[in-house]
Amino acid sequence: MYCYDFQVVLQEVPGEISLCFTISGCPLRCEGCHSPFLWKKGSGAKLTNKEYRDILYRYFGFATCVVFMGGEWHKKELIAKLKYAQKQGYKTCLYTGEETIDPKIEAHLTWLKTGKWDFKKGGLDSKTTNQRFIEVETNKQLNHLFLK
């Protein structure tokens, strides 16, 4: 699994300070994608277990959630990283352009954002979006948290 970018973010999961890993190799190629450079496999640096654990350790007590922007195409690696984050006390989230994901991945998520980017409908901050932000345990849609 290659990580193009790592950031501490405040808006991807409302109410959480999140460690956000942007994974390259996206196979979806959504029309109007704001990050087509993420389509290329192997772009960025290999996200080793040591580096990942070091980041989670460094931000423990400050950040509360780990977010993966993509990566569901690396199911085994993603599940292992989600499990580790949960074991360390972090909440977990996946942003995907898919409508559904493998239940084995979903079992290790607190939140899930689904739906391809459609520039005509907008993102989670749009009332017309096709995307959904879901609390996995309850299957409750929480898009209203993104509306201003």
PDB file of C-alpha atoms in Angstrom:
ATOM      1  CA  MET A   1       0.000   0.000   0.000  1.00  0.00           C
ATOM      2  CA  TYR A   2       1.446   3.344  -1.061  1.00  0.00           C
ATOM      3  CA  CYS A   3       0.596   6.556   0.762  1.00  0.00           C
ATOM      4  CA  TYR A   4       0.731   9.666  -1.361  1.00  0.00           C
ATOM      5  CA  ASP A   5       0.153  12.020   1.564  1.00  0.00           C
ATOM      6  CA  PHE A   6      -0.329  12.086   5.321  1.00  0.00           C
ATOM      7  CA  GLN A   7      -2.039  15.000   7.109  1.00  0.00           C
ATOM      8  CA  VAL A   8      -3.712  15.828  10.382  1.00  0.00           C
ATOM      9  CA  VAL A   9      -7.231  16.917   9.373  1.00  0.00           C
ATOM     10  CA  LEU A  10     -10.251  18.419  11.112  1.00  0.00           C
ATOM     11  CA  GLN A  11     -13.110  18.266   8.594  1.00  0.00           C
ATOM     12  CA  GLU A  12     -13.218  14.722   7.216  1.00  0.00           C
ATOM     13  CA  VAL A  13     -14.837  13.319  10.387  1.00  0.00           C
ATOM     14  CA  PRO A  14     -16.863  15.959  12.257  1.00  0.00           C
ATOM     15  CA  GLY A  15     -15.841  16.330  15.875  1.00  0.00           C
ATOM     16  CA  GLU A  16     -12.620  14.359  15.449  1.00  0.00           C
ATOM     17  CA  ILE A  17      -8.980  15.240  14.941  1.00  0.00           C
ATOM     18  CA  SER A  18      -7.969  12.695  12.333  1.00  0.00           C
ATOM     19  CA  LEU A  19      -4.773  11.209  10.982  1.00  0.00           C
ATOM     20  CA  CYS A  20      -5.469  11.044   7.253  1.00  0.00           C
ATOM     21  CA  PHE A  21      -3.624   8.670   4.923  1.00  0.00           C
ATOM     22  CA  THR A  22      -4.229   9.270   1.204  1.00  0.00           C
ATOM     23  CA  ILE A  23      -3.627   6.004  -0.648  1.00  0.00           C
ATOM     24  CA  SER A  24      -2.565   5.908  -4.293  1.00  0.00           C
ATOM     25  CA  GLY A  25      -3.654   3.473  -6.997  1.00  0.00           C
ATOM     26  CA  CYS A  26      -7.350   4.389  -7.082  1.00  0.00           C
ATOM     27  CA  PRO A  27      -9.041   2.296  -9.799  1.00  0.00           C
ATOM     28  CA  LEU A  28     -12.277   4.343  -9.927  1.00  0.00           C
ATOM     29  CA  ARG A  29     -11.127   7.316 -12.005  1.00  0.00           C
ATOM     30  CA  CYS A  30     -14.198   9.427 -11.214  1.00  0.00           C
ATOM     31  CA  GLU A  31     -14.971  12.122 -13.773  1.00  0.00           C
ATOM     32  CA  GLY A  32     -13.975  15.506 -12.356  1.00  0.00           C
ATOM     33  CA  CYS A  33     -11.736  13.912  -9.705  1.00  0.00           C
ATOM     34  CA  HIS A  34      -9.796  16.572  -7.786  1.00  0.00           C
ATOM     35  CA  SER A  35      -6.862  14.170  -7.330  1.00  0.00           C
ATOM     36  CA  PRO A  36      -6.216  12.264 -10.573  1.00  0.00           C
ATOM     37  CA  PHE A  37      -2.560  11.910  -9.553  1.00  0.00           C
ATOM     38  CA  LEU A  38      -3.831   9.295  -7.053  1.00  0.00           C
ATOM     39  CA  TRP A  39      -4.821   6.987  -9.914  1.00  0.00           C
ATOM     40  CA  LYS A  40      -1.194   5.969 -10.477  1.00  0.00           C
ATOM     41  CA  LYS A  41      -0.202   2.787  -8.636  1.00  0.00           C
ATOM     42  CA  GLY A  42       2.867   3.147  -6.460  1.00  0.00           C
ATOM     43  CA  SER A  43       2.683   6.920  -6.269  1.00  0.00           C
ATOM     44  CA  GLY A  44       4.035   8.216  -2.970  1.00  0.00           C
ATOM     45  CA  ALA A  45       5.902   6.053  -0.471  1.00  0.00           C
ATOM     46  CA  LYS A  46       5.252   2.553   0.846  1.00  0.00           C
ATOM     47  CA  LEU A  47       3.296   2.846   4.109  1.00  0.00           C
ATOM     48  CA  THR A  48       5.292   0.411   6.213  1.00  0.00           C
ATOM     49  CA  ASN A  49       3.907  -0.993   9.439  1.00  0.00           C
ATOM     50  CA  LYS A  50       6.733   0.675  11.368  1.00  0.00           C
ATOM     51  CA  GLU A  51       6.051   4.121   9.879  1.00  0.00           C
ATOM     52  CA  TYR A  52       2.295   3.719  10.424  1.00  0.00           C
ATOM     53  CA  ARG A  53       2.756   2.655  14.062  1.00  0.00           C
ATOM     54  CA  ASP A  54       5.201   5.507  14.675  1.00  0.00           C
ATOM     55  CA  ILE A  55       2.672   8.054  13.365  1.00  0.00           C
ATOM     56  CA  LEU A  56      -0.144   6.658  15.517  1.00  0.00           C
ATOM     57  CA  TYR A  57       2.154   6.640  18.556  1.00  0.00           C
ATOM     58  CA  ARG A  58       3.330  10.214  17.892  1.00  0.00           C
ATOM     59  CA  TYR A  59      -0.225  11.603  17.764  1.00  0.00           C
ATOM     60  CA  PHE A  60      -1.787   9.465  20.513  1.00  0.00           C
ATOM     61  CA  GLY A  61      -3.684  11.655  22.970  1.00  0.00           C
ATOM     62  CA  PHE A  62      -4.066  14.405  20.377  1.00  0.00           C
ATOM     63  CA  ALA A  63      -5.740  12.737  17.400  1.00  0.00           C
ATOM     64  CA  THR A  64      -8.806  10.548  17.901  1.00  0.00           C
ATOM     65  CA  CYS A  65      -9.414   8.972  14.505  1.00  0.00           C
ATOM     66  CA  VAL A  66      -7.538   7.361  11.624  1.00  0.00           C
ATOM     67  CA  VAL A  67      -8.916   8.057   8.129  1.00  0.00           C
ATOM     68  CA  PHE A  68      -7.971   6.272   4.940  1.00  0.00           C
ATOM     69  CA  MET A  69      -8.726   8.073   1.699  1.00  0.00           C
ATOM     70  CA  GLY A  70      -9.023   4.952  -0.413  1.00  0.00           C
ATOM     71  CA  GLY A  71      -7.042   1.790   0.014  1.00  0.00           C
ATOM     72  CA  GLU A  72      -9.922  -0.690  -0.071  1.00  0.00           C
ATOM     73  CA  TRP A  73      -8.190  -2.250  -3.095  1.00  0.00           C
ATOM     74  CA  HIS A  74      -5.494  -3.405  -0.592  1.00  0.00           C
ATOM     75  CA  LYS A  75      -7.965  -5.286   1.596  1.00  0.00           C
ATOM     76  CA  LYS A  76      -5.556  -7.326   3.754  1.00  0.00           C
ATOM     77  CA  GLU A  77      -3.215  -4.409   4.443  1.00  0.00           C
ATOM     78  CA  LEU A  78      -6.079  -2.011   5.115  1.00  0.00           C
ATOM     79  CA  ILE A  79      -7.779  -4.386   7.553  1.00  0.00           C
ATOM     80  CA  ALA A  80      -4.506  -4.919   9.418  1.00  0.00           C
ATOM     81  CA  LYS A  81      -3.962  -1.171   9.721  1.00  0.00           C
ATOM     82  CA  LEU A  82      -7.549  -0.542  10.839  1.00  0.00           C
ATOM     83  CA  LYS A  83      -7.297  -3.296  13.468  1.00  0.00           C
ATOM     84  CA  TYR A  84      -4.055  -1.820  14.775  1.00  0.00           C
ATOM     85  CA  ALA A  85      -5.588   1.658  15.004  1.00  0.00           C
ATOM     86  CA  GLN A  86      -8.587   0.304  16.914  1.00  0.00           C
ATOM     87  CA  LYS A  87      -6.320  -1.648  19.268  1.00  0.00           C
ATOM     88  CA  GLN A  88      -4.511   1.619  20.017  1.00  0.00           C
ATOM     89  CA  GLY A  89      -7.817   3.343  20.891  1.00  0.00           C
ATOM     90  CA  TYR A  90      -8.438   5.236  17.651  1.00  0.00           C
ATOM     91  CA  LYS A  91     -11.769   5.464  15.844  1.00  0.00           C
ATOM     92  CA  THR A  92     -11.561   4.577  12.150  1.00  0.00           C
ATOM     93  CA  CYS A  93     -12.965   5.886   8.875  1.00  0.00           C
ATOM     94  CA  LEU A  94     -12.701   5.052   5.183  1.00  0.00           C
ATOM     95  CA  TYR A  95     -13.501   7.410   2.327  1.00  0.00           C
ATOM     96  CA  THR A  96     -14.326   5.446  -0.814  1.00  0.00           C
ATOM     97  CA  GLY A  97     -15.919   6.212  -4.153  1.00  0.00           C
ATOM     98  CA  GLU A  98     -17.568   2.793  -4.119  1.00  0.00           C
ATOM     99  CA  GLU A  99     -21.222   2.391  -3.141  1.00  0.00           C
ATOM    100  CA  THR A 100     -20.440  -0.589  -0.896  1.00  0.00           C
ATOM    101  CA  ILE A 101     -17.299  -2.187   0.452  1.00  0.00           C
ATOM    102  CA  ASP A 102     -16.293  -5.628   1.608  1.00  0.00           C
ATOM    103  CA  PRO A 103     -17.987  -6.427   4.951  1.00  0.00           C
ATOM    104  CA  LYS A 104     -14.605  -7.624   6.257  1.00  0.00           C
ATOM    105  CA  ILE A 105     -13.321  -4.048   5.911  1.00  0.00           C
ATOM    106  CA  GLU A 106     -16.536  -2.469   7.172  1.00  0.00           C
ATOM    107  CA  ALA A 107     -16.297  -4.565  10.367  1.00  0.00           C
ATOM    108  CA  HIS A 108     -13.290  -2.440  11.391  1.00  0.00           C
ATOM    109  CA  LEU A 109     -14.757   0.996  10.703  1.00  0.00           C
ATOM    110  CA  THR A 110     -16.462   3.567  12.895  1.00  0.00           C
ATOM    111  CA  TRP A 111     -17.492   5.674   9.867  1.00  0.00           C
ATOM    112  CA  LEU A 112     -17.674   5.129   6.124  1.00  0.00           C
ATOM    113  CA  LYS A 113     -18.007   7.688   3.315  1.00  0.00           C
ATOM    114  CA  THR A 114     -19.328   6.129   0.102  1.00  0.00           C
ATOM    115  CA  GLY A 115     -20.142   7.356  -3.382  1.00  0.00           C
ATOM    116  CA  LYS A 116     -18.217   8.516  -6.430  1.00  0.00           C
ATOM    117  CA  TRP A 117     -17.439  12.190  -6.801  1.00  0.00           C
ATOM    118  CA  ASP A 118     -20.045  13.868  -9.025  1.00  0.00           C
ATOM    119  CA  PHE A 119     -19.155  17.514  -9.577  1.00  0.00           C
ATOM    120  CA  LYS A 120     -22.759  18.274 -10.558  1.00  0.00           C
ATOM    121  CA  LYS A 121     -24.058  17.004  -7.209  1.00  0.00           C
ATOM    122  CA  GLY A 122     -21.210  18.174  -4.979  1.00  0.00           C
ATOM    123  CA  GLY A 123     -19.588  16.606  -1.941  1.00  0.00           C
ATOM    124  CA  LEU A 124     -20.767  15.933   1.582  1.00  0.00           C
ATOM    125  CA  ASP A 125     -21.328  19.651   2.171  1.00  0.00           C
ATOM    126  CA  SER A 126     -24.006  19.717  -0.564  1.00  0.00           C
ATOM    127  CA  LYS A 127     -27.701  18.885  -0.056  1.00  0.00           C
ATOM    128  CA  THR A 128     -27.754  17.333  -3.547  1.00  0.00           C
ATOM    129  CA  THR A 129     -24.763  14.999  -3.080  1.00  0.00           C
ATOM    130  CA  ASN A 130     -24.868  11.353  -4.026  1.00  0.00           C
ATOM    131  CA  GLN A 131     -22.275  10.617  -1.330  1.00  0.00           C
ATOM    132  CA  ARG A 132     -23.121   9.216   2.097  1.00  0.00           C
ATOM    133  CA  PHE A 133     -21.303   9.565   5.417  1.00  0.00           C
ATOM    134  CA  ILE A 134     -22.411   6.655   7.586  1.00  0.00           C
ATOM    135  CA  GLU A 135     -21.909   5.672  11.206  1.00  0.00           C
ATOM    136  CA  VAL A 136     -21.241   1.983  10.625  1.00  0.00           C
ATOM    137  CA  GLU A 137     -22.545   0.553  13.919  1.00  0.00           C
ATOM    138  CA  THR A 138     -25.992   2.136  13.514  1.00  0.00           C
ATOM    139  CA  ASN A 139     -26.020   2.513   9.702  1.00  0.00           C
ATOM    140  CA  LYS A 140     -27.147   6.084  10.362  1.00  0.00           C
ATOM    141  CA  GLN A 141     -26.422   8.629   7.623  1.00  0.00           C
ATOM    142  CA  LEU A 142     -24.706  11.713   9.064  1.00  0.00           C
ATOM    143  CA  ASN A 143     -24.439  13.974   6.025  1.00  0.00           C
ATOM    144  CA  HIS A 144     -26.172  16.772   7.946  1.00  0.00           C
ATOM    145  CA  LEU A 145     -22.976  17.210   9.975  1.00  0.00           C
ATOM    146  CA  PHE A 146     -21.237  18.615   6.874  1.00  0.00           C
ATOM    147  CA  LEU A 147     -23.908  21.173   5.938  1.00  0.00           C
ATOM    148  CA  LYS A 148     -23.260  24.772   6.908  1.00  0.00           C
TER     149      LYS A 148
END
